[in-house]
JSON list of C-alpha atoms in Angstrom, two decimals:
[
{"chain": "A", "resi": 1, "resn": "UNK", "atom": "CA", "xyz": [-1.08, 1.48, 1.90]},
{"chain": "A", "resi": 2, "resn": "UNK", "atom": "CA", "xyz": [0.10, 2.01, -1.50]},
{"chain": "A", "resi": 3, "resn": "UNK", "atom": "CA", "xyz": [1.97, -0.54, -3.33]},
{"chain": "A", "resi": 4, "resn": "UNK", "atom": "CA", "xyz": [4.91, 0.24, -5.86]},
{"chain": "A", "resi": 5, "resn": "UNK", "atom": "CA", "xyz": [7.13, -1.49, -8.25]},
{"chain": "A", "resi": 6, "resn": "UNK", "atom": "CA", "xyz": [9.90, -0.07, -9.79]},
{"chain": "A", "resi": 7, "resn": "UNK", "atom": "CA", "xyz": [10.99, 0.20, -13.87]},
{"chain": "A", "resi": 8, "resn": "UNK", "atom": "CA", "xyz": [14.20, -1.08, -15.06]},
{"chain": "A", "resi": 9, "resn": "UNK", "atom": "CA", "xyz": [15.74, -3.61, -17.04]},
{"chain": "A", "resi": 10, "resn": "UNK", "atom": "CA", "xyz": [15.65, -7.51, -15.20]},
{"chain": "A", "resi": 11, "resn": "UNK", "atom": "CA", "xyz": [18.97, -7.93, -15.92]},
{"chain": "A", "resi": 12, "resn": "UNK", "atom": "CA", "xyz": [22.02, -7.30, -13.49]},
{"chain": "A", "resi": 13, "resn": "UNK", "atom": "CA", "xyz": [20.00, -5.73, -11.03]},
{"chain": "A", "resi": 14, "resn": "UNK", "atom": "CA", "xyz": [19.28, -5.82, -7.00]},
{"chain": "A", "resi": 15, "resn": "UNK", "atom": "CA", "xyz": [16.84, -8.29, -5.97]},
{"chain": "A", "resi": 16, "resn": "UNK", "atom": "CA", "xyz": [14.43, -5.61, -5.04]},
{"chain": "A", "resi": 17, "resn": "UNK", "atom": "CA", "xyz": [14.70, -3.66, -8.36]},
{"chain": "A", "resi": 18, "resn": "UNK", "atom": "CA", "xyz": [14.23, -7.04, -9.83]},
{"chain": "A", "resi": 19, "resn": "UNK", "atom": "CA", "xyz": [11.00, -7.65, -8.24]},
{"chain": "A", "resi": 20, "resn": "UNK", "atom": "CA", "xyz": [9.47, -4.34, -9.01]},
{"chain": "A", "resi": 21, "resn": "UNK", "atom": "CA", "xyz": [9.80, -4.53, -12.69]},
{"chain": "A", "resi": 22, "resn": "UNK", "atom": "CA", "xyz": [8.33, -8.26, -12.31]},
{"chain": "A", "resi": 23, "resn": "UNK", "atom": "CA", "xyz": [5.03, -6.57, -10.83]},
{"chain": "A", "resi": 24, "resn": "UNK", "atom": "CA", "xyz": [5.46, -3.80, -13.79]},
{"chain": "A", "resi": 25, "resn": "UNK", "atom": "CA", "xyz": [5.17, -6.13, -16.38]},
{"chain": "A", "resi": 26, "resn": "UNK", "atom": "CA", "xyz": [2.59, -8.20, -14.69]},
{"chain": "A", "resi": 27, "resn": "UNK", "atom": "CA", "xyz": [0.35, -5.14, -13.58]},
{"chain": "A", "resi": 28, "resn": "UNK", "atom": "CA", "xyz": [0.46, -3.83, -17.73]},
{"chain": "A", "resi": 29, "resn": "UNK", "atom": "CA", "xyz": [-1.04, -7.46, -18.85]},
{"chain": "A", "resi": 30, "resn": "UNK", "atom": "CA", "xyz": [-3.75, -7.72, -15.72]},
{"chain": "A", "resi": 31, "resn": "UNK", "atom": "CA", "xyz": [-4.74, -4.10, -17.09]},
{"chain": "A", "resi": 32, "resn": "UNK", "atom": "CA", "xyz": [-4.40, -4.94, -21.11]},
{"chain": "A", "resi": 33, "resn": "UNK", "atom": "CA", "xyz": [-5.77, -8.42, -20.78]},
{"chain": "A", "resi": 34, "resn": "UNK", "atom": "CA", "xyz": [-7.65, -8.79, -17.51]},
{"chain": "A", "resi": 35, "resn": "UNK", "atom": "CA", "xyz": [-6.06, -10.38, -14.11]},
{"chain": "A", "resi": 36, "resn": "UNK", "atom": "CA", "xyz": [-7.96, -13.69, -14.33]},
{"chain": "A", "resi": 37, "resn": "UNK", "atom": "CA", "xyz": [-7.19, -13.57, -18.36]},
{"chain": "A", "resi": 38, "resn": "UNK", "atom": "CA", "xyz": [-3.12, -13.66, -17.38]},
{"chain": "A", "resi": 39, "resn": "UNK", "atom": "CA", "xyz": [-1.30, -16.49, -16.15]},
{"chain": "A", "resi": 40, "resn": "UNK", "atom": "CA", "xyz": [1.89, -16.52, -14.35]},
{"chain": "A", "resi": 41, "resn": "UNK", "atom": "CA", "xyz": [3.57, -18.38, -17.31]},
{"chain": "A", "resi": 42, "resn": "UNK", "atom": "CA", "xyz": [2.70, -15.31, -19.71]},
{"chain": "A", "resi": 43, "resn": "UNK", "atom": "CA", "xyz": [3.69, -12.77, -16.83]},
{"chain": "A", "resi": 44, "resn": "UNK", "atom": "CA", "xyz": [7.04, -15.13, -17.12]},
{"chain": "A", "resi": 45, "resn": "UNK", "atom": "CA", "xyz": [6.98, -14.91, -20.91]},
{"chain": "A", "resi": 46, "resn": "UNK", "atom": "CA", "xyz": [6.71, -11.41, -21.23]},
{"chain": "A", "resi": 47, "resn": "UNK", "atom": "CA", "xyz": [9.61, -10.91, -18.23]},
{"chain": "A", "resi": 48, "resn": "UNK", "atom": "CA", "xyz": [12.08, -13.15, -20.13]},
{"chain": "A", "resi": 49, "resn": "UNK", "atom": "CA", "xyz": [12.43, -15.56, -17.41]},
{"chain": "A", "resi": 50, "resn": "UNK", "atom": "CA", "xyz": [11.31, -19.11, -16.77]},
{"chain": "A", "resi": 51, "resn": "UNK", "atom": "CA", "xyz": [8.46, -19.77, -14.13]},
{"chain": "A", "resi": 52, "resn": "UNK", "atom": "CA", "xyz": [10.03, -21.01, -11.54]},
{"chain": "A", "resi": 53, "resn": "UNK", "atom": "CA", "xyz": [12.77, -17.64, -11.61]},
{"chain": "A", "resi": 54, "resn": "UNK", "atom": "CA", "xyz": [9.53, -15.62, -11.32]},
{"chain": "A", "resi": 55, "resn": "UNK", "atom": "CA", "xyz": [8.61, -17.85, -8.32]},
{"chain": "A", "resi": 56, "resn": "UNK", "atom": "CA", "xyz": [11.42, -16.85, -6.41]},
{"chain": "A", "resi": 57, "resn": "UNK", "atom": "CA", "xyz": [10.07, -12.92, -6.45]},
{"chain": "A", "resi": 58, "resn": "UNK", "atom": "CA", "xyz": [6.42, -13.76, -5.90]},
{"chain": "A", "resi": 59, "resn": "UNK", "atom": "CA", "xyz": [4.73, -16.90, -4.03]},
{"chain": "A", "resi": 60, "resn": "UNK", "atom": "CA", "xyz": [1.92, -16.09, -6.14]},
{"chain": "A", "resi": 61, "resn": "UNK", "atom": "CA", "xyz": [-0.19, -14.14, -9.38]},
{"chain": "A", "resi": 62, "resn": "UNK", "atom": "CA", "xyz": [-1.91, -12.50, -6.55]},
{"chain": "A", "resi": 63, "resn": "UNK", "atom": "CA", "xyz": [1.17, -10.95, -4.81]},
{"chain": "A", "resi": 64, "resn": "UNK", "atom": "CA", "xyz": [2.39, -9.66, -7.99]},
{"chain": "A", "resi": 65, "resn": "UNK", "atom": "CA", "xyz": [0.36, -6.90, -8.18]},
{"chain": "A", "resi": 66, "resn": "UNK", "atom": "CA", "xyz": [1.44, -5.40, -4.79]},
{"chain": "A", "resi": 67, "resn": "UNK", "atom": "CA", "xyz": [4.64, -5.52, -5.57]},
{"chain": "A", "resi": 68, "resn": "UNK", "atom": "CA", "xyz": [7.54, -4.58, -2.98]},
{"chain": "A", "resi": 69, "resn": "UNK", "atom": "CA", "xyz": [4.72, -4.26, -0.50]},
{"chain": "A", "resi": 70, "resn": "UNK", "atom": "CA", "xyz": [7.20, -5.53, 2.76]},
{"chain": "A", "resi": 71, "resn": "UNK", "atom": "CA", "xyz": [9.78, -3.07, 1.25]},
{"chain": "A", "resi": 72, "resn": "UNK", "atom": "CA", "xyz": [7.21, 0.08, 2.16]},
{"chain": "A", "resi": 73, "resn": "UNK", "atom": "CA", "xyz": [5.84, -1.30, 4.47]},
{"chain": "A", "resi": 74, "resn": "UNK", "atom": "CA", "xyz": [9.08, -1.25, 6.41]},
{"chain": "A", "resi": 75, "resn": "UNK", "atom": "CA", "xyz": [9.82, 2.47, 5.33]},
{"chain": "A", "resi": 76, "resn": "UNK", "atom": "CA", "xyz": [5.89, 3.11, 6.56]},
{"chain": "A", "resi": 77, "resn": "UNK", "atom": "CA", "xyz": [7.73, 1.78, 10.12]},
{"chain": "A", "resi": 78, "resn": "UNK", "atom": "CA", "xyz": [11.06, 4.03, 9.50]},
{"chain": "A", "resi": 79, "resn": "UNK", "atom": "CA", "xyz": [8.56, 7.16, 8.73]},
{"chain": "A", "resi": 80, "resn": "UNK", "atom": "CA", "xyz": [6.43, 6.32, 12.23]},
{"chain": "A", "resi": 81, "resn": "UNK", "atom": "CA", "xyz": [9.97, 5.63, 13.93]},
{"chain": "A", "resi": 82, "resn": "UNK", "atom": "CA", "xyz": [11.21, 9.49, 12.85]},
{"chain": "A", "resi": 83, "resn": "UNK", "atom": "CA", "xyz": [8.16, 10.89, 13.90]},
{"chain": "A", "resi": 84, "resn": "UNK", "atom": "CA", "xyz": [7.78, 9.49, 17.47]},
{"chain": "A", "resi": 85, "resn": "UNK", "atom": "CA", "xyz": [7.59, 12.33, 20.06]},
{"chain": "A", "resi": 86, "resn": "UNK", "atom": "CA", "xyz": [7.51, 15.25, 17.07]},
{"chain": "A", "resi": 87, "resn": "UNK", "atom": "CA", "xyz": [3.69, 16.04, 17.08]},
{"chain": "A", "resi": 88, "resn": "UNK", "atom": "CA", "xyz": [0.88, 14.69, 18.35]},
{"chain": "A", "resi": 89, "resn": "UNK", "atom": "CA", "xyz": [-0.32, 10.91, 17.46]},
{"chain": "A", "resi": 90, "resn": "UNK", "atom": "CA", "xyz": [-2.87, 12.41, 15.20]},
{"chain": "A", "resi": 91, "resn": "UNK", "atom": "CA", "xyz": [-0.01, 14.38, 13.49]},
{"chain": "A", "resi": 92, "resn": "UNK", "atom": "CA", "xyz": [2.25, 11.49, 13.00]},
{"chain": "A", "resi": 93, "resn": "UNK", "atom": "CA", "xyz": [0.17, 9.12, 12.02]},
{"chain": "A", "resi": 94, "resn": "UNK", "atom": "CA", "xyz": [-0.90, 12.03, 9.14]},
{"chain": "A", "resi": 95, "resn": "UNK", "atom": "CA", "xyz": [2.02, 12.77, 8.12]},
{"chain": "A", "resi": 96, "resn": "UNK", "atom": "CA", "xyz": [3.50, 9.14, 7.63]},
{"chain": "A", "resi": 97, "resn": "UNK", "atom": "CA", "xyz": [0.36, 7.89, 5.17]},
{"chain": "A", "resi": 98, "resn": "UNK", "atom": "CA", "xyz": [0.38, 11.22, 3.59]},
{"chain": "A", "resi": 99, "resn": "UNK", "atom": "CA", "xyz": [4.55, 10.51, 3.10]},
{"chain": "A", "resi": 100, "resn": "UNK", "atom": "CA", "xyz": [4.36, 6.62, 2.69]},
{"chain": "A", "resi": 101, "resn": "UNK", "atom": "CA", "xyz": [1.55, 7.22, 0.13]},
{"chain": "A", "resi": 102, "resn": "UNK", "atom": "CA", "xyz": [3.75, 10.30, -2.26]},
{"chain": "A", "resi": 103, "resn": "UNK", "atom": "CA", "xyz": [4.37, 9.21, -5.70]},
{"chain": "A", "resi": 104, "resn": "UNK", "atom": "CA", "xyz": [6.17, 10.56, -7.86]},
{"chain": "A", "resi": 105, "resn": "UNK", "atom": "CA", "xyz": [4.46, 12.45, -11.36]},
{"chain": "A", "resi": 106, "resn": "UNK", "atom": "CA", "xyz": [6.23, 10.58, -13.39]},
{"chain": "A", "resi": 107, "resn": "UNK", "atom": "CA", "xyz": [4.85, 7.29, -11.64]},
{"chain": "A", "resi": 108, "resn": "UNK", "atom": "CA", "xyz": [1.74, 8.60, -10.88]},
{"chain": "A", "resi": 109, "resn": "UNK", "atom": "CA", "xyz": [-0.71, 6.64, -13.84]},
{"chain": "A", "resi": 110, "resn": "UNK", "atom": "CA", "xyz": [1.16, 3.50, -13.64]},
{"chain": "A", "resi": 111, "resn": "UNK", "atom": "CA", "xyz": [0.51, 3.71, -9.71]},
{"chain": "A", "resi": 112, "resn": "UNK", "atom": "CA", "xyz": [-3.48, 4.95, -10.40]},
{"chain": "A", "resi": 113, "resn": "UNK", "atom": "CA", "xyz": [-3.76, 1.82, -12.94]},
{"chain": "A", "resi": 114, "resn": "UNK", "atom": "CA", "xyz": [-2.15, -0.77, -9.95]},
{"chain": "A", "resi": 115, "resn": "UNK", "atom": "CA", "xyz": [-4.44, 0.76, -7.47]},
{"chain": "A", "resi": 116, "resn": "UNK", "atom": "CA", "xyz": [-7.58, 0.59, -9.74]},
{"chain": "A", "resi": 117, "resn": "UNK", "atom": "CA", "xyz": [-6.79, -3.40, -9.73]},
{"chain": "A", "resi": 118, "resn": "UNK", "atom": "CA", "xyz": [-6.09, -3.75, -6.25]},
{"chain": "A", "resi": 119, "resn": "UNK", "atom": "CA", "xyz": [-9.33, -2.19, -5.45]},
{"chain": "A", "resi": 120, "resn": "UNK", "atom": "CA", "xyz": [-11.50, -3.20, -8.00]},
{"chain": "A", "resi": 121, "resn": "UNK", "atom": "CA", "xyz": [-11.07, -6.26, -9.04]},
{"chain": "A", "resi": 122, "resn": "UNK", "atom": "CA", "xyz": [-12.89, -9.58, -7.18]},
{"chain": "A", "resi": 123, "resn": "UNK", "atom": "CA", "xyz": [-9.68, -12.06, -7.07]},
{"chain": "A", "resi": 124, "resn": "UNK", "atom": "CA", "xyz": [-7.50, -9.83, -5.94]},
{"chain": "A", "resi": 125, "resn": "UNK", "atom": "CA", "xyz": [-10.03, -8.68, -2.83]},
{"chain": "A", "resi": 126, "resn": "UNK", "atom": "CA", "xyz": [-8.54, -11.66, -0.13]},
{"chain": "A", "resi": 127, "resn": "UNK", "atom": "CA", "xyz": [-4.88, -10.99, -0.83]},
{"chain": "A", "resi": 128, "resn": "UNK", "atom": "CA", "xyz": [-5.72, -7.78, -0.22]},
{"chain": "A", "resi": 129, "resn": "UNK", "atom": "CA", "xyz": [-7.19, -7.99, 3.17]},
{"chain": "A", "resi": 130, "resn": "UNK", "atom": "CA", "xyz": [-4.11, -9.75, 4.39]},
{"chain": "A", "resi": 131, "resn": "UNK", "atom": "CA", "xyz": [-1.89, -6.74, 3.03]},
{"chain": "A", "resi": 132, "resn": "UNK", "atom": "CA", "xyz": [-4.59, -4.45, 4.66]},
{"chain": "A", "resi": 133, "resn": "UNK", "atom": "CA", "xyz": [-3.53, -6.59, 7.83]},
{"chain": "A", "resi": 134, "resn": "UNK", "atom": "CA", "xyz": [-0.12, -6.03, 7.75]},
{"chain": "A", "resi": 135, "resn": "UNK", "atom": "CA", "xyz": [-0.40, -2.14, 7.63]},
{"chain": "A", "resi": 136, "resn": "UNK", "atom": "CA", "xyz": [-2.89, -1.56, 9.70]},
{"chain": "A", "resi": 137, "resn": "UNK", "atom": "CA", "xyz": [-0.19, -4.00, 12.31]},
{"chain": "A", "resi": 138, "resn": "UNK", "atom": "CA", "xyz": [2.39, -1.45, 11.65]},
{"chain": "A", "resi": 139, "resn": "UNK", "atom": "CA", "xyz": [-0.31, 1.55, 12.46]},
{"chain": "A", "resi": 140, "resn": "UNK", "atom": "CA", "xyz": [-1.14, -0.02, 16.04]},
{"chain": "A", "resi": 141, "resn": "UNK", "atom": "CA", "xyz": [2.51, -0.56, 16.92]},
{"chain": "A", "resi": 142, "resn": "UNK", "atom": "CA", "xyz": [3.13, 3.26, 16.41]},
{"chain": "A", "resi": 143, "resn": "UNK", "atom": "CA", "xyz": [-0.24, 3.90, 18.86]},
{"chain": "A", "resi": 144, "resn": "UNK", "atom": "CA", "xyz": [0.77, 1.30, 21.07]},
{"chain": "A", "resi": 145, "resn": "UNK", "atom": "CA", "xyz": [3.97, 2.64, 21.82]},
{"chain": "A", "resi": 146, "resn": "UNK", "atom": "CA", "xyz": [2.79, 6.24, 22.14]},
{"chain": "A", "resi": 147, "resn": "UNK", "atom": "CA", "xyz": [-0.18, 4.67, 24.65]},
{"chain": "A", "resi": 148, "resn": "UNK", "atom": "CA", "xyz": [2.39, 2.44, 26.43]},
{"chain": "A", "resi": 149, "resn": "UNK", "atom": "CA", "xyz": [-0.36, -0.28, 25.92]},
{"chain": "A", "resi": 150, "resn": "UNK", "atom": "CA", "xyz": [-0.32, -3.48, 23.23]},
{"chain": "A", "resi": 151, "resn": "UNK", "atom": "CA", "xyz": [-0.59, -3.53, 19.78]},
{"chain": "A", "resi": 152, "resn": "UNK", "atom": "CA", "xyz": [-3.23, -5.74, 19.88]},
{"chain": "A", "resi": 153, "resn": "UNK", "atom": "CA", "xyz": [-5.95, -3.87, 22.62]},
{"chain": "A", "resi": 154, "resn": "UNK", "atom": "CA", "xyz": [-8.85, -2.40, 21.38]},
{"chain": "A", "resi": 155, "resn": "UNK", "atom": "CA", "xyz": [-7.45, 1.40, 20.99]},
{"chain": "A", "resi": 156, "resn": "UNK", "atom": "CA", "xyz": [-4.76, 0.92, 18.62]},
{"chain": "A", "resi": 157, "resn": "UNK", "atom": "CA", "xyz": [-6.40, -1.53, 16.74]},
{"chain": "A", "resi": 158, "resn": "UNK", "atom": "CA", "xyz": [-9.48, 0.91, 16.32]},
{"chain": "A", "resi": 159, "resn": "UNK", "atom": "CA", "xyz": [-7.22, 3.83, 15.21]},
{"chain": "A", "resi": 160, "resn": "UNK", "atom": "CA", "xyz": [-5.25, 1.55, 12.65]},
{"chain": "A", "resi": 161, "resn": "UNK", "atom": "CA", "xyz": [-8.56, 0.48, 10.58]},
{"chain": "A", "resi": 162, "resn": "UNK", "atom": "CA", "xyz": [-9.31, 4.50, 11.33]},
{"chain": "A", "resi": 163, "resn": "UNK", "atom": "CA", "xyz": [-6.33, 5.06, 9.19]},
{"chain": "A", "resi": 164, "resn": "UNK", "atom": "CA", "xyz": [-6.69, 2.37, 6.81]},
{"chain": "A", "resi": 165, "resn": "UNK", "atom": "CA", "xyz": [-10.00, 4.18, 6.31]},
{"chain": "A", "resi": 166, "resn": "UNK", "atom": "CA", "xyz": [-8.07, 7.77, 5.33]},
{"chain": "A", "resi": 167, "resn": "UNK", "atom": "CA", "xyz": [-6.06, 5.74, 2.87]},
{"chain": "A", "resi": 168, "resn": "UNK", "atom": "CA", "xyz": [-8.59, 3.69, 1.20]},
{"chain": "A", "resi": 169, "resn": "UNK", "atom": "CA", "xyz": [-11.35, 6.81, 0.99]},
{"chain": "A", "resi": 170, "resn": "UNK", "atom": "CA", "xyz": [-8.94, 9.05, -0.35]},
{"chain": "A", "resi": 171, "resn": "UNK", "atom": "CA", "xyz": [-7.70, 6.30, -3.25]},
{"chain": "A", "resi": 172, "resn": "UNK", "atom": "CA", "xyz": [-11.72, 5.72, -3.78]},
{"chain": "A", "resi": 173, "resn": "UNK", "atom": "CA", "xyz": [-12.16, 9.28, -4.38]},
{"chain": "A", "resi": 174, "resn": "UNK", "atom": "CA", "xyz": [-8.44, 9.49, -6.38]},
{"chain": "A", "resi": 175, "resn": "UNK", "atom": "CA", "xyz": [-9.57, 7.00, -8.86]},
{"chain": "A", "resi": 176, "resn": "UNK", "atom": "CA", "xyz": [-13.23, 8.19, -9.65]},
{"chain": "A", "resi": 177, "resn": "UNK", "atom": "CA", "xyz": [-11.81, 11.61, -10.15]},
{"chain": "A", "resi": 178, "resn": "UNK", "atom": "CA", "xyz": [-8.88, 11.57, -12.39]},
{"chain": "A", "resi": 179, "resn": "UNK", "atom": "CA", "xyz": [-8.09, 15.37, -11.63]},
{"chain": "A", "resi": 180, "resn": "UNK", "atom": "CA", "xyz": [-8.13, 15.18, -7.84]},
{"chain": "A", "resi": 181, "resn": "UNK", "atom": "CA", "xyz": [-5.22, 15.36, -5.72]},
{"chain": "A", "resi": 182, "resn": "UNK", "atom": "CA", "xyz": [-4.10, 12.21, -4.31]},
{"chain": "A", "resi": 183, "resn": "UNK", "atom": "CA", "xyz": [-2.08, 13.95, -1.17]},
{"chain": "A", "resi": 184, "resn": "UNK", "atom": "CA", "xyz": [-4.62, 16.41, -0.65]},
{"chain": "A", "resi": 185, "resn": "UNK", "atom": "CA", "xyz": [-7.28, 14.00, 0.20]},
{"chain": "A", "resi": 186, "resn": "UNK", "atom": "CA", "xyz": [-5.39, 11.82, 2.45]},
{"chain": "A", "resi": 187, "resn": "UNK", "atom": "CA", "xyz": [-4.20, 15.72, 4.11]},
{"chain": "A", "resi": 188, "resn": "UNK", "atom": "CA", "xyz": [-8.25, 15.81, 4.29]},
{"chain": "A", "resi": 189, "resn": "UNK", "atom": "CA", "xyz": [-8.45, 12.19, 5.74]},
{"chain": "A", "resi": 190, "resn": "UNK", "atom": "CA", "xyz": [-6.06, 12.37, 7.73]},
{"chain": "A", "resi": 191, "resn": "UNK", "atom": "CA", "xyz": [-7.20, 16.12, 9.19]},
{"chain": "A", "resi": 192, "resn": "UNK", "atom": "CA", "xyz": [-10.57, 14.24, 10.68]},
{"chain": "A", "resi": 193, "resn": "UNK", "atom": "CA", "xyz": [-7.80, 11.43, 11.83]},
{"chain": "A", "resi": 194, "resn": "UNK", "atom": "CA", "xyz": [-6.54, 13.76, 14.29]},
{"chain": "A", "resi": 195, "resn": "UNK", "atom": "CA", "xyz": [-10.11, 14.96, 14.86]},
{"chain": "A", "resi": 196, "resn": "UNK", "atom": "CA", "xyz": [-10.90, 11.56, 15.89]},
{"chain": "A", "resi": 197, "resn": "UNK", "atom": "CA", "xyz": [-7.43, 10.58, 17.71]},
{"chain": "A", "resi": 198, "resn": "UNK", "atom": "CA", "xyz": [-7.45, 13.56, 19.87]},
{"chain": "A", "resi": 199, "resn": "UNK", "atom": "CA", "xyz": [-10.25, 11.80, 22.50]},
{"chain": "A", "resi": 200, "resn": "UNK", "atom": "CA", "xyz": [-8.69, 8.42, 21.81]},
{"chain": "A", "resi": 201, "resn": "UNK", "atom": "CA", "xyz": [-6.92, 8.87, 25.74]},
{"chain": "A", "resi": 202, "resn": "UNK", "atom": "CA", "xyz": [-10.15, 8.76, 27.28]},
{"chain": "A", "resi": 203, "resn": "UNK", "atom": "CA", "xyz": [-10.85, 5.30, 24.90]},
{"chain": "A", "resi": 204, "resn": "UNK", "atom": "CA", "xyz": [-8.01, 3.56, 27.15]},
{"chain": "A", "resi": 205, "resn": "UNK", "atom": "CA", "xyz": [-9.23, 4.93, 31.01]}
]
């Protein structure tokens, strides 16, 4: 469920590079000066760029600081997609948040300090429940194709929030201790995951 942006100079670049040092810039003044502290027009300021340019990343302040969130969440699918048919569901659907959520150490404190927002921070709670949404949507299409049943019945949408759960513990425990290992606790998570998945076939009879 991890969101990313990327570094790199606004100008001359790819649309989606663009974008990713827009929600850079705008995550290092919600963390200097507070989120409800920064308007869009100094997130424009600081970018170089007039508002309306920074309206054609972001639809909003609040999307900013999930960045290219559709991006991953379409290589979340691509992971899910490789995996189909290569382990068990519980396996999988480890493997692909342990993968989807893999930052690099160079990246690693910006991407602590973006999380710390996302999770901490009141205005930012409702835009985040509709991100949660679209995750957890591309979770239960991966069970609901291994099941053979919809996305939307009771099973896979159980064993999406299940997942949701792995990611959002393991960030919890990431961010209250600094020297923890991100990937390790979602491998943790995502070990009582399969635990849980395992009897999930006797959920659908």
């Amino acid at each position: 469920m991890a969101p990313r942006g990327r570094s790199g100079p606004l100008g001359g670049r790819p649309s989606a590079t663009t974008r990713g040092h827009l929600s850079d810039i705008a995550v290092d003044l919600f963390i200097e000066n507070g989120f409800d502290e920064t308007s869009v027009d100094d997130i424009a300021a600081a970018a170089g760029i007039a508002r309306r340019t920074l309206f054609r990343y972001y639809p909003s302040k609040n999307s900013l600081a999930w960045g290219e969130f559709d991006d991953h969440l379409a290589g979340l699918r691509g992971l899910l997609d490789e995996a189909a048919g290569t382990g068990t569901l519980g396996t999988e659907l480890r493997d692909a948040i342990i993968a989807f959520n893999r930052v690099p150490e160079s990246e690693r404190e910006h991407h602590r300090r973006r999380m710390h927002l996302l999770l901490t921070v009141p205005a930012l709670q409702a835009h985040s429940m509709l991100m949660y949404a679209d995750w957890r949507q591309v979770i239960a299409e991966h069970v609901a194709r291994h099941f053979g049943v919809e996305a939307s019945d009771h099973a896979p949408q159980t064993i999406a929030w299940m997942a949701l759960g792995v990611a959002l513990a393991a960030y919890d425990q990431w961010l209250q201790q600094p020297d923890a290992d991100l990937e390790a606790l979602l491998r943790d998570g995502g070990d009582l995951l399969i635990n849980a998945v395992g009897g999930s076939a006797r959920f659908l009879t």
